[in-house]
XYZ file of C-alpha atoms in Angstrom:
695
model
C 34.807 -41.229 -36.258
C 31.801 -40.560 -34.032
C 31.689 -44.233 -33.032
C 35.413 -44.249 -32.133
C 35.049 -41.094 -29.978
C 32.089 -42.609 -28.183
C 34.079 -45.800 -27.469
C 36.970 -43.714 -26.073
C 34.615 -41.806 -23.768
C 33.152 -45.084 -22.484
C 36.678 -46.348 -21.751
C 37.523 -43.142 -19.880
C 34.511 -43.289 -17.564
C 35.104 -46.891 -16.464
C 37.362 -48.049 -13.641
C 39.696 -51.071 -13.596
C 37.029 -53.453 -12.321
C 34.619 -52.353 -15.030
C 32.292 -50.340 -12.785
C 31.268 -46.909 -14.100
C 33.116 -43.947 -12.638
C 30.832 -41.059 -11.698
C 32.234 -37.699 -12.662
C 31.243 -35.026 -10.129
C 29.371 -31.997 -11.371
C 31.137 -28.617 -11.493
C 29.278 -27.312 -8.442
C 30.382 -30.387 -6.481
C 33.955 -29.917 -7.637
C 33.811 -26.302 -6.466
C 32.522 -27.410 -3.064
C 35.287 -29.982 -2.686
C 37.866 -27.367 -3.632
C 36.535 -24.852 -1.087
C 36.380 -27.446 1.687
C 39.899 -28.709 1.009
C 41.246 -25.135 1.140
C 38.964 -23.888 3.926
C 41.735 -22.284 6.083
C 42.811 -20.021 3.233
C 39.272 -19.100 2.245
C 38.337 -18.463 5.887
C 41.013 -15.788 6.162
C 40.107 -14.308 2.775
C 36.354 -14.171 3.365
C 36.646 -12.887 6.940
C 39.028 -10.116 5.903
C 36.787 -9.271 2.965
C 33.751 -9.087 5.275
C 35.458 -6.632 7.624
C 36.745 -4.618 4.655
C 33.243 -4.500 3.141
C 31.926 -3.171 6.441
C 34.567 -0.418 6.464
C 33.721 0.444 2.855
C 30.020 0.997 3.539
C 30.329 4.788 4.149
C 32.000 5.089 0.730
C 29.247 3.080 -0.953
C 26.417 5.208 0.442
C 24.209 6.793 -2.210
C 22.358 10.088 -2.172
C 18.733 9.736 -1.166
C 16.052 10.343 -3.738
C 12.263 10.365 -3.758
C 10.965 7.264 -5.515
C 7.240 8.028 -5.389
C 6.485 10.738 -7.952
C 3.082 11.454 -6.419
C 4.685 12.928 -3.292
C 5.893 16.072 -5.103
C 7.385 17.801 -2.020
C 7.533 21.572 -2.192
C 5.448 21.794 -5.374
C 2.642 23.753 -3.666
C 2.904 27.137 -2.006
C 2.379 27.242 1.740
C -1.055 28.500 2.819
C -0.108 29.001 6.472
C -0.726 32.555 7.624
C 0.612 34.618 10.504
C -2.871 34.547 11.993
C -2.671 30.757 12.306
C 0.675 31.068 14.072
C -0.759 33.743 16.378
C -3.593 31.373 17.319
C -1.036 28.682 18.121
C 1.005 31.108 20.225
C -2.170 32.084 22.064
C -2.724 28.430 23.010
C 0.842 28.191 24.350
C 0.414 31.368 26.416
C -2.944 30.202 27.781
C -1.440 26.890 28.880
C 1.483 28.631 30.578
C -0.725 31.132 32.398
C -3.198 28.424 33.406
C -0.448 26.270 34.908
C 0.925 29.259 36.811
C -2.449 30.077 38.367
C -3.693 26.543 38.967
C -2.019 23.656 40.714
C -3.084 20.051 40.923
C -3.344 16.942 38.809
C -6.688 17.430 37.147
C -7.519 17.466 33.458
C -8.076 21.211 33.083
C -5.207 21.620 30.606
C -6.568 18.748 28.512
C -9.985 20.421 28.507
C -8.379 23.699 27.449
C -6.712 22.023 24.458
C -9.927 20.193 23.630
C -11.855 23.486 23.596
C -9.349 24.940 21.141
C -9.861 21.919 18.898
C -13.631 22.303 19.096
C -13.405 25.955 18.079
C -11.473 24.889 14.996
C -14.279 22.517 14.020
C -12.659 19.225 15.044
C -14.233 16.206 16.682
C -12.651 15.842 20.119
C -12.284 12.791 22.324
C -10.372 12.032 25.518
C -8.733 8.757 26.409
C -7.479 7.623 29.784
C -4.744 5.036 30.157
C -2.831 3.365 32.954
C 0.921 3.394 33.457
C 2.526 0.240 32.142
C 4.124 -2.282 34.446
C 7.638 -3.387 33.510
C 7.238 -7.127 34.090
C 8.943 -9.750 31.995
C 6.795 -12.464 30.503
C 8.362 -14.887 28.009
C 5.207 -15.298 25.903
C 5.068 -11.539 25.256
C 7.817 -11.989 22.696
C 5.351 -13.855 20.487
C 2.258 -11.725 21.126
C 0.835 -8.647 19.462
C 1.666 -5.019 20.193
C -1.313 -4.680 22.573
C 0.063 -7.142 25.130
C 1.346 -4.797 27.815
C 0.924 -5.087 31.563
C -1.092 -2.554 33.551
C -0.447 -1.681 37.163
C -3.224 -2.586 39.553
C -4.868 -0.360 42.198
C -4.008 2.920 40.498
C -5.664 6.090 41.749
C -7.607 8.376 39.433
C -4.868 11.019 39.621
C -2.314 8.527 38.285
C -4.151 7.935 35.018
C -2.816 9.645 31.924
C -5.230 11.480 29.632
C -4.750 11.852 25.888
C -6.578 14.429 23.795
C -7.371 13.684 20.155
C -8.983 15.951 17.580
C -10.121 14.773 14.148
C -10.649 16.908 11.050
C -12.728 15.164 8.404
C -11.319 15.537 4.903
C -13.689 17.417 2.545
C -12.396 15.420 -0.453
C -12.059 12.071 1.302
C -14.275 9.126 2.110
C -13.020 8.590 5.667
C -10.979 5.497 4.824
C -7.507 6.998 5.379
C -5.965 9.364 7.891
C -2.707 11.060 8.866
C -1.742 11.336 12.531
C 0.159 14.245 14.059
C 1.432 13.526 17.585
C 2.713 16.105 20.068
C 3.816 14.570 23.389
C 3.327 16.928 26.333
C 3.742 16.406 30.064
C 0.666 18.081 31.548
C 2.232 18.028 35.022
C 5.846 19.037 34.444
C 6.016 20.201 30.832
C 8.533 22.968 30.101
C 8.379 26.033 27.882
C 10.144 24.376 24.966
C 7.804 21.386 25.121
C 4.796 23.709 24.964
C 6.077 25.135 21.673
C 5.317 21.814 19.972
C 1.650 22.395 20.866
C 1.865 25.861 19.302
C 3.296 24.449 16.056
C 0.664 21.708 15.839
C -2.170 24.097 16.728
C -1.085 26.548 14.001
C -1.123 23.763 11.429
C -4.389 22.306 12.741
C -6.209 25.630 12.384
C -5.096 25.789 8.751
C -6.053 22.202 7.930
C -9.534 22.816 9.344
C -10.161 25.345 6.527
C -8.413 23.902 3.456
C -10.320 22.112 0.715
C -7.534 19.949 -0.699
C -7.507 17.340 2.083
C -8.311 13.803 0.949
C -7.248 12.097 4.197
C -8.583 12.776 7.680
C -6.199 14.557 10.052
C -5.813 13.383 13.653
C -3.998 15.566 16.154
C -3.052 13.535 19.213
C -1.798 15.391 22.282
C -0.164 12.528 24.182
C 0.129 12.786 27.963
C 3.833 12.045 28.416
C 4.001 11.955 32.206
C 4.958 8.271 31.888
C 7.167 8.764 28.851
C 6.483 9.526 25.227
C 5.913 5.957 24.055
C 3.288 4.710 26.496
C 0.460 7.204 25.714
C 0.867 6.734 21.967
C 0.858 2.938 22.313
C -2.256 3.080 24.518
C -4.074 5.297 22.010
C -3.137 3.033 19.094
C -4.320 -0.017 21.001
C -7.719 1.549 21.554
C -7.795 2.806 17.971
C -7.171 -0.605 16.381
C -8.508 -3.049 18.993
C -11.355 -1.378 20.909
C -12.217 -2.866 24.285
C -15.866 -3.138 25.299
C -15.166 -4.278 28.850
C -15.914 -1.995 31.789
C -12.620 -1.140 33.487
C -11.576 0.799 36.545
C -11.409 3.915 34.378
C -15.184 4.330 34.665
C -14.921 5.378 38.305
C -12.814 8.402 37.335
C -15.502 10.671 35.867
C -13.605 13.941 35.635
C -14.229 14.017 31.899
C -17.528 14.175 30.092
C -18.876 10.610 29.662
C -20.268 11.595 26.240
C -16.725 12.130 24.931
C -16.473 8.626 23.470
C -13.392 7.471 21.628
C -13.497 8.623 18.009
C -11.799 7.055 15.019
C -10.941 7.947 11.466
C -9.655 5.832 8.588
C -6.612 3.606 8.259
C -3.496 5.490 9.293
C -1.352 6.174 6.213
C 1.534 7.893 8.024
C 2.331 9.556 11.334
C 4.584 12.400 12.448
C 5.708 12.887 16.046
C 6.839 16.450 16.776
C 8.830 17.558 19.821
C 10.623 20.797 20.635
C 13.580 19.617 22.629
C 15.827 22.214 24.237
C 18.030 24.868 22.720
C 20.175 24.152 19.665
C 23.946 24.051 20.095
C 24.433 25.446 16.590
C 23.805 28.844 15.051
C 20.711 27.613 13.236
C 17.595 25.727 14.272
C 18.253 21.990 14.328
C 15.952 19.166 13.252
C 16.810 15.656 14.445
C 15.153 12.707 12.711
C 14.557 9.441 14.598
C 13.332 6.512 12.524
C 14.335 3.233 14.241
C 11.431 1.130 15.527
C 11.306 -2.216 17.348
C 13.616 -5.009 16.136
C 15.315 -2.844 13.538
C 12.168 -1.935 11.607
C 12.421 1.274 9.611
C 9.809 3.456 7.899
C 9.760 3.835 4.169
C 12.732 5.933 3.117
C 10.524 8.272 1.080
C 9.008 9.673 4.289
C 12.453 10.661 5.590
C 13.407 12.044 2.174
C 10.355 14.319 2.042
C 11.020 15.730 5.512
C 14.719 16.191 4.796
C 14.081 17.939 1.475
C 11.499 20.345 2.891
C 13.525 21.071 6.021
C 16.737 21.863 4.151
C 15.541 23.443 0.908
C 12.374 25.174 2.098
C 12.721 26.020 5.800
C 16.494 26.222 6.295
C 16.795 23.758 9.186
C 20.028 21.966 9.971
C 18.983 18.316 9.712
C 20.889 15.600 11.512
C 20.573 11.996 12.600
C 22.171 10.442 15.653
C 25.829 9.423 15.563
C 28.347 7.766 17.892
C 30.227 10.875 18.975
C 33.219 8.961 20.344
C 34.064 7.685 16.844
C 34.528 11.236 15.580
C 37.765 11.438 17.577
C 38.934 7.907 16.742
C 42.501 7.991 15.421
C 42.403 4.579 13.735
C 39.161 5.386 11.949
C 40.617 8.694 10.803
C 43.619 6.805 9.425
C 41.305 4.458 7.517
C 39.470 7.470 6.101
C 42.724 9.072 4.991
C 43.792 5.839 3.271
C 40.491 5.637 1.388
C 40.786 9.314 0.475
C 44.286 8.751 -0.946
C 43.131 5.687 -2.884
C 40.245 7.729 -4.276
C 42.620 10.438 -5.509
C 44.796 7.846 -7.232
C 41.732 6.272 -8.839
C 40.488 9.632 -10.143
C 43.928 10.449 -11.521
C 43.847 7.207 -13.520
C 40.267 7.698 -14.683
C 38.166 10.781 -13.848
C 35.003 8.673 -14.146
C 36.009 6.533 -11.149
C 34.251 8.214 -8.243
C 35.815 6.273 -5.421
C 36.785 7.796 -2.123
C 35.454 10.656 -0.031
C 37.189 13.179 2.244
C 38.426 11.733 5.520
C 36.178 14.107 7.522
C 33.103 12.902 5.606
C 34.202 9.309 6.165
C 34.393 9.906 9.915
C 30.935 11.506 9.953
C 29.450 8.723 7.843
C 31.039 5.977 9.940
C 29.819 7.539 13.203
C 26.281 7.861 11.817
C 26.388 4.342 10.355
C 27.546 2.920 13.695
C 24.683 4.682 15.465
C 22.145 3.411 12.932
C 23.518 -0.126 13.183
C 23.588 -0.027 16.991
C 20.055 1.402 17.316
C 18.638 -1.214 14.974
C 20.540 -4.008 16.725
C 19.136 -3.055 20.121
C 15.629 -3.453 18.763
C 14.364 -0.601 20.965
C 12.397 2.242 19.330
C 14.171 5.591 19.389
C 10.905 7.461 19.891
C 7.115 7.134 20.135
C 6.948 6.580 16.389
C 7.885 2.964 17.123
C 4.356 2.315 18.385
C 3.011 3.050 14.895
C 5.464 0.690 13.229
C 3.985 -2.173 15.263
C 0.826 -1.613 13.193
C 2.772 -1.351 9.908
C 2.350 2.434 9.790
C 5.261 4.527 8.520
C 6.177 7.089 11.173
C 9.141 9.166 12.328
C 9.909 11.424 15.283
C 11.052 14.991 14.609
C 12.868 16.754 17.447
C 13.334 20.453 16.774
C 15.861 22.473 18.749
C 15.505 26.287 18.339
C 18.483 28.590 18.636
C 16.673 31.130 20.840
C 15.961 31.061 24.591
C 12.402 30.158 25.673
C 11.537 33.742 26.693
C 12.265 35.235 23.235
C 8.828 36.258 21.916
C 9.988 37.617 18.567
C 11.908 34.538 17.493
C 9.202 32.226 18.802
C 6.698 33.414 16.164
C 9.149 32.842 13.296
C 10.149 29.439 14.646
C 6.536 28.244 14.934
C 5.836 29.481 11.401
C 8.736 27.538 9.894
C 7.966 24.421 11.913
C 4.281 24.461 10.924
C 5.171 25.031 7.261
C 7.468 21.997 7.370
C 4.646 19.846 8.714
C 2.204 21.338 6.227
C 4.431 20.411 3.283
C 4.952 16.875 4.607
C 1.243 16.285 5.206
C 0.447 17.703 1.782
C 2.862 15.243 0.155
C 1.433 12.263 2.051
C -2.068 13.517 1.219
C -1.219 13.116 -2.507
C -0.628 9.373 -2.170
C -3.272 7.044 -3.549
C -1.768 4.006 -1.807
C 0.618 3.161 1.014
C 4.335 3.892 0.880
C 5.872 1.145 -1.216
C 8.207 2.569 -3.848
C 11.320 3.244 -1.771
C 13.365 1.134 0.640
C 12.286 -0.367 3.958
C 15.660 -2.019 4.683
C 18.501 0.485 4.796
C 21.162 2.107 6.949
C 21.723 5.856 7.170
C 25.117 7.546 6.970
C 23.605 11.054 6.954
C 20.129 12.538 6.438
C 20.842 12.618 2.708
C 22.784 9.347 2.224
C 21.757 5.738 2.708
C 22.997 2.177 2.186
C 20.471 -0.232 0.722
C 19.968 -3.841 1.745
C 21.648 -5.133 -1.406
C 24.899 -3.447 -0.367
C 25.156 -3.988 3.368
C 24.182 -7.678 3.164
C 27.433 -8.326 1.279
C 29.484 -7.743 4.439
C 27.375 -10.215 6.419
C 27.459 -12.821 3.635
C 31.249 -12.617 3.442
C 31.585 -12.985 7.216
C 29.449 -16.126 7.503
C 30.562 -17.712 4.223
C 33.537 -19.581 5.814
C 31.366 -21.266 8.452
C 29.847 -24.089 6.351
C 33.180 -24.722 4.590
C 35.092 -25.001 7.865
C 32.340 -27.137 9.417
C 32.532 -29.623 6.537
C 36.340 -29.652 6.605
C 36.449 -30.274 10.356
C 33.902 -33.050 10.108
C 35.949 -34.807 7.443
C 39.118 -34.397 9.493
C 37.374 -35.621 12.628
C 36.288 -38.871 11.018
C 39.202 -41.305 11.013
C 37.766 -43.845 8.580
C 39.931 -44.629 5.591
C 37.070 -44.687 3.104
C 35.677 -41.163 2.560
C 32.297 -42.644 1.586
C 31.962 -44.072 5.101
C 32.404 -40.589 6.590
C 28.944 -39.686 5.413
C 27.532 -42.763 7.186
C 29.459 -42.140 10.388
C 27.505 -41.361 13.572
C 30.432 -39.766 15.389
C 28.676 -36.408 15.185
C 25.863 -37.684 17.406
C 27.766 -37.238 20.695
C 28.755 -33.711 19.684
C 25.158 -32.967 18.664
C 23.989 -34.041 22.130
C 26.352 -31.552 23.753
C 25.283 -28.767 21.396
C 21.617 -29.507 22.027
C 22.101 -29.662 25.804
C 23.831 -26.271 25.969
C 21.273 -24.658 23.650
C 18.532 -26.021 25.894
C 20.385 -24.501 28.839
C 20.460 -21.182 26.998
C 16.702 -21.378 26.504
C 16.181 -21.967 30.242
C 18.563 -19.139 31.168
C 16.576 -16.856 28.854
C 13.404 -17.558 30.853
C 15.047 -17.166 34.271
C 14.399 -13.392 34.597
C 10.667 -14.098 34.560
C 11.023 -16.276 37.665
C 13.396 -13.814 39.331
C 10.906 -10.973 38.833
C 8.264 -13.049 40.637
C 10.288 -13.034 43.856
C 8.420 -10.780 46.324
C 10.058 -7.663 47.653
C 12.065 -4.860 46.115
C 15.446 -5.899 44.767
C 18.149 -3.814 43.178
C 19.382 -4.592 39.658
C 22.708 -5.690 41.121
C 21.041 -8.251 43.408
C 18.893 -9.566 40.585
C 21.929 -9.925 38.345
C 23.725 -11.843 41.098
C 20.733 -14.186 41.521
C 20.560 -14.683 37.764
C 24.295 -15.386 37.437
C 24.291 -17.774 40.414
C 21.266 -19.700 39.161
C 22.646 -19.903 35.630
C 26.013 -21.158 36.905
C 24.282 -23.812 38.993
C 22.281 -24.977 35.988
C 25.475 -25.098 33.942
C 27.151 -27.322 36.546
C 24.089 -29.574 36.610
C 24.259 -29.822 32.814
C 27.953 -30.743 32.959
C 27.205 -33.474 35.511
C 24.057 -34.959 33.963
C 24.956 -34.819 30.261
C 27.752 -37.323 29.485
C 30.849 -35.700 28.047
C 29.450 -32.170 28.141
C 31.936 -30.826 30.689
C 35.325 -29.749 29.301
C 36.942 -31.335 32.357
C 35.115 -34.642 32.040
C 37.038 -37.797 31.260
C 34.223 -38.819 28.907
C 35.238 -35.968 26.635
C 38.473 -37.769 25.733
C 36.415 -39.978 23.446
C 34.845 -37.044 21.674
C 36.799 -35.577 18.823
C 37.062 -31.823 19.319
C 37.033 -31.285 15.560
C 33.604 -32.888 15.265
C 32.352 -30.856 18.245
C 33.657 -27.672 16.656
C 32.055 -28.670 13.350
C 28.607 -29.030 14.923
C 29.126 -25.811 16.930
C 29.974 -23.848 13.782
C 26.926 -25.312 12.047
C 24.673 -24.189 14.918
C 26.217 -20.714 14.886
C 25.736 -20.463 11.112
C 22.065 -21.428 11.353
C 21.452 -19.031 14.256
C 23.106 -16.080 12.508
C 21.232 -16.686 9.250
C 17.897 -16.892 11.072
C 18.686 -13.724 13.008
C 19.567 -11.886 9.800
C 15.961 -12.383 8.686
C 14.570 -10.944 11.928
C 17.098 -8.168 12.567
C 20.080 -7.779 10.261
C 21.960 -5.376 12.545
C 21.950 -7.898 15.395
C 23.166 -10.629 13.055
C 25.946 -8.376 11.717
C 27.281 -7.491 15.166
C 26.828 -11.097 16.287
C 28.815 -12.310 13.270
C 31.675 -9.950 14.111
C 31.893 -11.689 17.497
C 30.940 -15.287 16.771
C 32.685 -15.931 13.448
C 36.271 -15.153 14.583
C 35.693 -16.943 17.890
C 34.272 -20.085 16.245
C 36.968 -20.174 13.557
C 39.953 -19.555 15.843
C 39.074 -21.533 18.970
C 40.865 -24.839 19.466
C 42.203 -26.778 22.477
C 44.941 -24.773 24.172
C 46.612 -27.649 26.003
C 48.534 -28.982 22.969
C 49.535 -25.430 22.028
C 50.784 -24.689 25.537
C 52.711 -27.971 25.677
C 54.432 -27.337 22.361
C 55.719 -23.905 23.544
C 56.275 -22.775 19.987
C 55.681 -19.131 19.181
C 53.038 -19.907 16.566
C 51.153 -22.208 18.935
C 51.357 -19.760 21.840
C 50.050 -16.901 19.665
C 47.204 -19.116 18.483
C 46.308 -20.040 22.057
C 46.432 -16.390 23.105
C 44.120 -15.370 20.238
C 41.666 -18.110 21.203
C 41.567 -16.993 24.832
C 41.192 -13.302 23.898
C 38.329 -13.978 21.469
C 36.508 -16.197 23.970
C 36.920 -13.529 26.663
C 35.591 -10.755 24.430
C 32.756 -13.008 23.243
C 31.348 -13.321 26.766
C 28.122 -11.222 26.686
C 28.857 -9.264 29.866
C 32.404 -8.480 28.738
C 31.280 -7.313 25.309
C 28.600 -5.172 26.952
C 31.275 -3.396 28.989
C 33.468 -2.905 25.897
C 30.572 -1.527 23.832
C 29.684 0.913 26.612
C 33.200 2.240 26.425
C 33.175 2.459 22.626
C 29.976 4.520 22.465
C 31.244 6.855 25.172
C 29.017 5.708 28.040
C 30.268 4.689 31.431
C 28.793 2.819 34.355
C 26.304 4.887 36.355
C 26.961 3.474 39.791
C 25.138 0.139 39.621
C 28.256 -1.829 38.765
C 28.788 -3.959 35.679
C 26.299 -6.638 36.757
C 23.587 -4.128 37.622
C 24.124 -2.224 34.375
C 23.929 -5.444 32.368
C 20.690 -6.463 34.134
C 19.155 -3.037 33.504
C 20.128 -3.312 29.842
C 18.523 -6.758 29.594
C 15.398 -5.406 31.287
C 15.111 -2.768 28.584
C 15.458 -5.450 25.901
C 12.701 -7.668 27.220
C 10.471 -4.695 28.089
C 10.546 -3.697 24.405
C 10.269 -7.328 23.199
C 13.583 -7.080 21.414
C 14.586 -10.196 19.512
C 18.184 -9.368 20.452
C 17.422 -10.687 23.940
C 16.418 -14.050 22.480
C 19.505 -14.086 20.275
C 21.835 -13.494 23.227
C 20.283 -16.239 25.322
C 19.522 -18.863 22.690
C 22.274 -18.415 20.082
C 25.242 -16.421 21.335
C 25.490 -17.743 24.915
C 25.292 -21.475 23.959
C 27.873 -21.012 21.182
C 30.149 -19.201 23.620
C 29.848 -22.075 26.114
C 30.627 -24.578 23.367
C 33.705 -22.581 22.365
C 34.726 -22.627 26.027
C 34.382 -26.436 26.037
C 36.544 -26.650 22.907
C 39.122 -24.287 24.406
C 39.631 -26.515 27.472
C 39.110 -29.800 25.636
C 41.392 -32.525 27.105
C 42.829 -33.287 23.682
């Protein structure tokens, strides 16, 4: 029987001419099935990707502290009213000194330094130059210390940071915790001075305690040129000391013996700012965590601050949200649908915890959109971003009191609660024996107490880009007219399309570097003029590319010989590769880019046959293609996004606003700038060529 079965199997696997017939493996059969039904699966996967994105606020989980050694709130606060009184005395001395003295000297810095010395700290002063905002393409691939200084700066224009170090009695000097309080020594307000009072109260306590195992650094950053620049300059000197003699030596207002002092490796950093009066009935604490290119601190650091602020000090904690979405009618309708579905699910099975109230869905969606947008920009939301460049977990805490600045009674209570919050956080970080590693580094926030992990939000992106390789393979097979499918794999028809794709991607690379040349033009130019020069030069280069590269222009007669299906296949492949690479660098940018590129690449097709047919289906398809290509243009999408987040144009015009936005991207070395110029713009041009293909 076994011999007969084996003979039957041999007969089944042979063809008529006696040659063996190769049976494809199951994974190959699945691939063939997906490719042959790619239009259906494209619709299914794209709809599922958008639905998964809308479901993210429902899938958010409550935050929890992963590292048991943190133990927030386990110790009783040791901060006394005397410490707070000392901090209030520093604030009053600074206010009175600024009222009685005018000028741009360093007297206020010396005053703060003297207070630090009286507490037993080691004090050092650091001068830094304002940073020049000049684009250089190689700065995208350089370290965090590669900033541009302005030349011929007077001594009065230098910023001066003050740093005090408390050596830990139980430590070996190998680790430290940094507390940063930005303060404008020239134009600082009363609320801003309160941050110095909070930090000084805590610093006086930490100078006496015996439980410290990590050194404490209090950095008073001179924020006359912004909050980020002084912190970045101090970190540069801290990690990469310079032994060259600079122009700073001629400005000898400070004691030359006050050399730069260092402590151990920075374990964590907290940036504290008192920022205006709260709009609520309680004191408000805003947490900012986004760093450059979507980097986030370890979630445990945010969890510790949130737990202590809510359960110990009674602050109202919030994170940024897109306010315009809170009044969105369509989003409210989606929330109500999910709420109704959740009620039905719970009625069927009480254990099914699906659905949240529509109001919570709106709040979560607005916060999620803000988190996604901030990470996609790649621009730090505070000076804590300078620490993340050195792989240090840091966040910015902006506290808004509910009392006016002249209220003395409430000021003491506010400083006490703020200092106790910082004390509890530093005490938790002080317990760590190693760096933050237990909790998440890749996440999105929907509230201070809810998050979406990387394993959840990557599903939406995977579903969006999943149709791209299937459609690319299907189009390539359809574009090859050979009768034998085996010869399709040996066909070189894709080579002409690959030349066009390569030429336009090379053009995108050149356009990306153009702002560097434009910034070298002497004389002051407005953002609008620079945007006009950039657009004109880019258009000229595009025309040159259309003329020099055979068949690249959509209006060229050479394009008649190029199958648009093959061109679209190679375009989709390039878009798929670009989006997947960008998801490794900055997921938020890749997610937003996929929402634009995937529908445009899947829907676009030549409109001339559709317009000639004059059928309703064809006309609707042509209209969808033109709408998606119009929205996919970077400048157009920039204008739409400004409207969605509730911001309008500020008088520079659309071109000037877009140039200013690009300047901010390259000034912060955002990878989003490279994505726009080297992935999105070339794919948009290729879709434009397909749209007007003379098919």
